[in-house]
Amino acid sequence: MLSLRLLYLVSFVCFSQSALATVIYTWVDKDGVSHYSQQPPADVDSKKVYSEDIEPAQVGYVPVKSVGSSSQSSTSEMDLDQKAALIKERDAEQAASICESAKHSLNVLNTYQHLHRKDADTGEEIVITEEERLAQIEKNEERKQLFCQ
């Protein structure tokens, strides 16, 4: 008797997942706007999409990884100036943000001697060496020179 109840419970759980999937109808109107609804439109050809098939978009911030070290940069000084001028011209707000970020980084790097950073791959804290700190200072000085004028 107990095993029969267990069998009913397991089968109910297995089949209830498919019953919970909601049908979503999607269509594009005459203005090119996409619409989504649980009721099908009366006079428009729509497409059925099941809620279990929809994957949520990834949310979060992915930090930009540097391609190479600052001493082995492949772009020339002239290219950096041109890119900075292009960013300033097209997006002054982004240039101001880069400038503020560089100033803040310089303040932190010049104020503290013992710094830590989180490794992007493993997530563990790594002590920044003096050479890395000086390289970061140099890099942020250059960013400040390019974007804070």
Short mmCIF file of C-alpha atoms in Angstrom, two decimals:
data_model
loop_
_atom_site.label_atom_id
_atom_site.label_comp_id
_atom_site.label_asym_id
_atom_site.label_seq_id
_atom_site.Cartn_x
_atom_site.Cartn_y
_atom_site.Cartn_z
CA MET A 1 0.00 0.00 0.00
CA LEU A 2 2.84 2.36 0.88
CA SER A 3 4.68 1.57 -2.34
CA LEU A 4 1.53 2.30 -4.36
CA ARG A 5 1.22 5.72 -2.74
CA LEU A 6 4.87 6.35 -3.42
CA LEU A 7 4.37 5.38 -7.06
CA TYR A 8 1.43 7.80 -7.36
CA LEU A 9 3.45 10.56 -5.74
CA VAL A 10 6.45 10.06 -8.03
CA SER A 11 4.29 9.92 -11.15
CA PHE A 12 2.40 13.05 -10.06
CA VAL A 13 5.65 14.96 -9.56
CA CYS A 14 7.02 13.82 -12.92
CA PHE A 15 3.94 14.76 -14.90
CA SER A 16 3.14 17.96 -13.02
CA GLN A 17 6.25 19.67 -14.40
CA SER A 18 4.91 19.44 -17.94
CA ALA A 19 1.53 20.69 -16.77
CA LEU A 20 3.16 23.78 -15.25
CA ALA A 21 4.63 24.87 -18.58
CA THR A 22 2.73 27.92 -19.72
CA VAL A 23 1.94 28.53 -23.36
CA ILE A 24 2.95 32.01 -24.48
CA TYR A 25 1.79 33.40 -27.79
CA THR A 26 4.03 35.81 -29.65
CA TRP A 27 3.30 37.89 -32.73
CA VAL A 28 4.46 41.04 -34.50
CA ASP A 29 1.93 43.77 -35.25
CA LYS A 30 1.75 45.96 -38.37
CA ASP A 31 4.14 48.51 -36.78
CA GLY A 32 6.81 45.86 -36.22
CA VAL A 33 6.32 45.66 -32.43
CA SER A 34 6.61 42.20 -30.84
CA HIS A 35 3.81 41.21 -28.47
CA TYR A 36 3.60 38.37 -25.93
CA SER A 37 0.43 37.06 -24.28
CA GLN A 38 -1.10 33.97 -22.67
CA GLN A 39 -4.22 34.39 -24.81
CA PRO A 40 -3.91 33.96 -28.57
CA PRO A 41 -4.81 37.01 -30.64
CA ALA A 42 -8.02 36.67 -32.62
CA ASP A 43 -7.06 38.05 -36.01
CA VAL A 44 -3.27 37.67 -36.12
CA ASP A 45 -1.10 34.67 -36.92
CA SER A 46 0.86 33.90 -33.74
CA LYS A 47 3.58 31.51 -32.70
CA LYS A 48 3.42 29.29 -29.59
CA VAL A 49 6.33 29.41 -27.16
CA TYR A 50 6.45 27.33 -23.99
CA SER A 51 7.71 29.00 -20.82
CA GLU A 52 9.96 26.07 -19.96
CA ASP A 53 11.83 26.54 -23.25
CA ILE A 54 12.69 30.17 -22.57
CA GLU A 55 16.12 30.67 -21.02
CA PRO A 56 16.59 33.77 -18.89
CA ALA A 57 19.19 36.26 -20.02
CA GLN A 58 22.41 36.39 -18.05
CA VAL A 59 22.56 39.20 -15.57
CA GLY A 60 25.68 40.71 -14.09
CA TYR A 61 28.89 42.46 -14.87
CA VAL A 62 31.74 40.81 -16.71
CA PRO A 63 35.00 42.69 -16.18
CA VAL A 64 37.12 43.54 -19.17
CA LYS A 65 40.25 41.40 -19.27
CA SER A 66 43.47 42.99 -20.41
CA VAL A 67 45.00 41.40 -23.50
CA GLY A 68 48.63 41.85 -22.52
CA SER A 69 50.81 43.48 -19.93
CA SER A 70 51.37 47.23 -20.01
CA SER A 71 55.00 46.83 -21.05
CA GLN A 72 54.08 44.66 -24.05
CA SER A 73 51.16 46.64 -25.43
CA SER A 74 50.68 46.07 -29.13
CA THR A 75 49.05 49.42 -29.83
CA SER A 76 51.25 52.41 -30.37
CA GLU A 77 51.05 55.70 -28.51
CA MET A 78 49.45 57.33 -31.54
CA ASP A 79 46.69 54.71 -31.67
CA LEU A 80 45.88 55.30 -28.00
CA ASP A 81 45.65 59.05 -28.58
CA GLN A 82 43.36 58.51 -31.56
CA LYS A 83 41.13 56.11 -29.63
CA ALA A 84 40.95 58.49 -26.68
CA ALA A 85 40.05 61.40 -28.96
CA LEU A 86 37.37 59.27 -30.63
CA ILE A 87 35.85 58.31 -27.26
CA LYS A 88 35.92 61.94 -26.11
CA GLU A 89 34.27 63.04 -29.34
CA ARG A 90 31.54 60.40 -29.41
CA ASP A 91 30.81 59.91 -25.72
CA ALA A 92 31.92 62.64 -23.35
CA GLU A 93 30.16 60.92 -20.45
CA GLN A 94 32.21 57.74 -20.96
CA ALA A 95 35.42 59.79 -21.17
CA ALA A 96 34.53 61.53 -17.90
CA SER A 97 33.82 58.14 -16.31
CA ILE A 98 37.20 56.78 -17.45
CA CYS A 99 38.88 59.92 -16.10
CA GLU A 100 37.20 59.58 -12.69
CA SER A 101 38.06 55.88 -12.56
CA ALA A 102 41.71 56.60 -13.33
CA LYS A 103 41.87 59.33 -10.66
CA HIS A 104 40.31 57.02 -8.06
CA SER A 105 42.65 54.15 -8.96
CA LEU A 106 45.66 56.45 -8.71
CA ASN A 107 44.50 57.67 -5.32
CA VAL A 108 44.17 54.10 -4.02
CA LEU A 109 47.44 52.93 -5.58
CA ASN A 110 49.39 55.90 -4.19
CA THR A 111 47.77 55.83 -0.75
CA TYR A 112 48.12 52.15 0.14
CA GLN A 113 51.19 49.93 -0.14
CA HIS A 114 49.66 46.52 0.61
CA LEU A 115 46.87 45.89 -1.90
CA HIS A 116 44.84 42.82 -2.82
CA ARG A 117 42.79 42.01 -5.90
CA LYS A 118 40.35 39.22 -6.67
CA ASP A 119 41.43 36.78 -9.39
CA ALA A 120 38.87 36.78 -12.22
CA ASP A 121 39.18 33.04 -12.87
CA THR A 122 39.38 31.51 -9.40
CA GLY A 123 37.87 34.28 -7.27
CA GLU A 124 40.66 34.10 -4.67
CA GLU A 125 42.45 37.15 -3.32
CA ILE A 126 45.93 37.82 -4.67
CA VAL A 127 48.45 40.20 -3.15
CA ILE A 128 49.54 42.86 -5.65
CA THR A 129 53.31 43.03 -5.93
CA GLU A 130 55.19 46.31 -5.98
CA GLU A 131 55.92 45.84 -9.70
CA GLU A 132 52.24 45.33 -10.47
CA ARG A 133 51.33 48.36 -8.37
CA LEU A 134 53.85 50.54 -10.24
CA ALA A 135 52.61 49.22 -13.59
CA GLN A 136 49.03 50.04 -12.60
CA ILE A 137 50.09 53.52 -11.52
CA GLU A 138 51.76 54.04 -14.90
CA LYS A 139 48.70 52.74 -16.75
CA ASN A 140 46.31 54.96 -14.80
CA GLU A 141 48.56 58.00 -15.26
CA GLU A 142 48.31 57.42 -19.00
CA ARG A 143 44.51 57.04 -18.80
CA LYS A 144 44.32 60.24 -16.77
CA GLN A 145 46.47 62.07 -19.32
CA LEU A 146 44.34 60.82 -22.23
CA PHE A 147 40.85 61.34 -20.80
CA CYS A 148 41.11 64.15 -18.24
CA GLN A 149 42.09 66.97 -20.57
#
